[in-house]
Amino acid sequence: MRASFLIFVILLPPGLAQTIVPPTRPNIVDPDSTGTVQLTAAEDHQRMLDLLHITALRPGVSQNGQGPNRVNWDESKANPWPNLPNPLLLNNGKPVKTAKVWWTERRPQLVELFDREILGRVPANVPAVHWEVVSTTPGTYNGVGTITKHLVGHVDNSAYPAITVNIEADLILPAGAHGPVPIVVELSGAYPPAPPRPATPAPVTGPKPPAPEVGPPIKQQVLAKGWGYALLYHNTYQADNGAGLTQGIIGLCDHGQPRKLDDWGVLRAWAWGSSRLMDYLETDPAVDAHHVAIEGHSRRGKAALVAMAYEPRFVVAYISSSGAGGADLARRRFGEQLENIAGTGEYHWMGGNYLKYAELSPKEITPADMPVDMHELIALCAPRPVLIDGGTLEGGDGWADTHGTFIAEVAAGPVYRLLGKKSLSDDSGPTETLPPVGTALLAGDLAFVQHPGGHNPQPSFDTFLEFATRYMAPAAAAKTPNGEGY
């Protein structure tokens, strides 16, 4: 056995395979004294590969353009699989021609495919959450009077007391508001909040483009409109790493055991937490719970898109630089790739079955074999409005492939039109043409803008507020998209 393994290593071309399975104990894990299994991300990742009978994955691309697997920045090479799955085609091949068939047949089919193959399933035994207002603090934010409520959602762990899970959040309301106010929920990675990371250096040479106008801080812009702002600290209830999958809400539901292949990943868990925060917001008399938006940037943008797709109570979404695993197409070859997410650093975001679409050996499976792609995750948000944004390659946001997210948004358009809403549109009507940098497409219920800067949600946030205002007015009717909820 050992000799054959060594021969395989010698014959494999350098840089071709990301993961090679050694002849070790494949699925034997040892619990600690509480019964909870402790694995490193590498051990858990290997365990998933063993369950899938995968011996090698294709490697992710190199962000700095070095090595044998360089990232592609060439648009002419970016679409090796141009034929996308049709969101309006049933599994039996019949077209979806009515809204009723969408709601009763096609949408449930897409949810099942994303649950099984991409994001993982939320288990049936997710425990209840009891919310507590821990503190209420008056203050100011950039000259705007505020009241901040620190919230803790205590997750019932009576079924497995070895793991304690709490959801931390801050609700910042404008002081002196006359009646309930709309809320913008932001998925935030750290508690207490951490400063934003610097933009990714631009991967091209030549003159640096001028920095975009970024405007006031996001929270200040929201409060200035008389709206409130909620910061959901998602890492408090599910860690952003593979080693934490037997802890947090995922570990609690699994009683400290490793995931099954179709169990939920971290993005789905973060989105679950946003739904539980929505539960609280519906009980707070200071909140207009019929007008709650959700927004997120980068990995938080991925989770915000998942939340919008699965939680009908969110009225409008801002998805910023979400890239691979978010609004970008897996069938694209530009910037970050599915293979990067399938590696040990990011695989935990997804369900285990997602890894098979990066398989190299014993058989090669590619993103073209996926039964869905991310335009259909956008379509699951329909008919509610979504604004997708990103920066430019020259500005430093090429990794997130803003053009690819535009193509995905165009491909989601037929579902919006079927449901009586407007797809991506300019003043002349529906469009499939990428607009110039800085020109926003806001005439439809799907909206898009690309700012000239890097990996930063702030330059487009004023555009989001302009777009969201027509859906967040308190006088607007508060109904679920199909009149019944989903």
Short mmCIF file of C-alpha atoms in Angstrom, two decimals, residues 68 161 207 275 446:
data_model
loop_
_atom_site.label_atom_id
_atom_site.label_comp_id
_atom_site.label_asym_id
_atom_site.label_seq_id
_atom_site.Cartn_x
_atom_site.Cartn_y
_atom_site.Cartn_z
CA PRO A 68 1.52 26.92 -11.45
CA PRO A 161 -25.32 20.87 27.75
CA PRO A 207 -1.49 54.24 -13.06
CA SER A 275 -33.49 34.81 11.01
CA LEU A 446 -32.61 43.64 -9.37
#
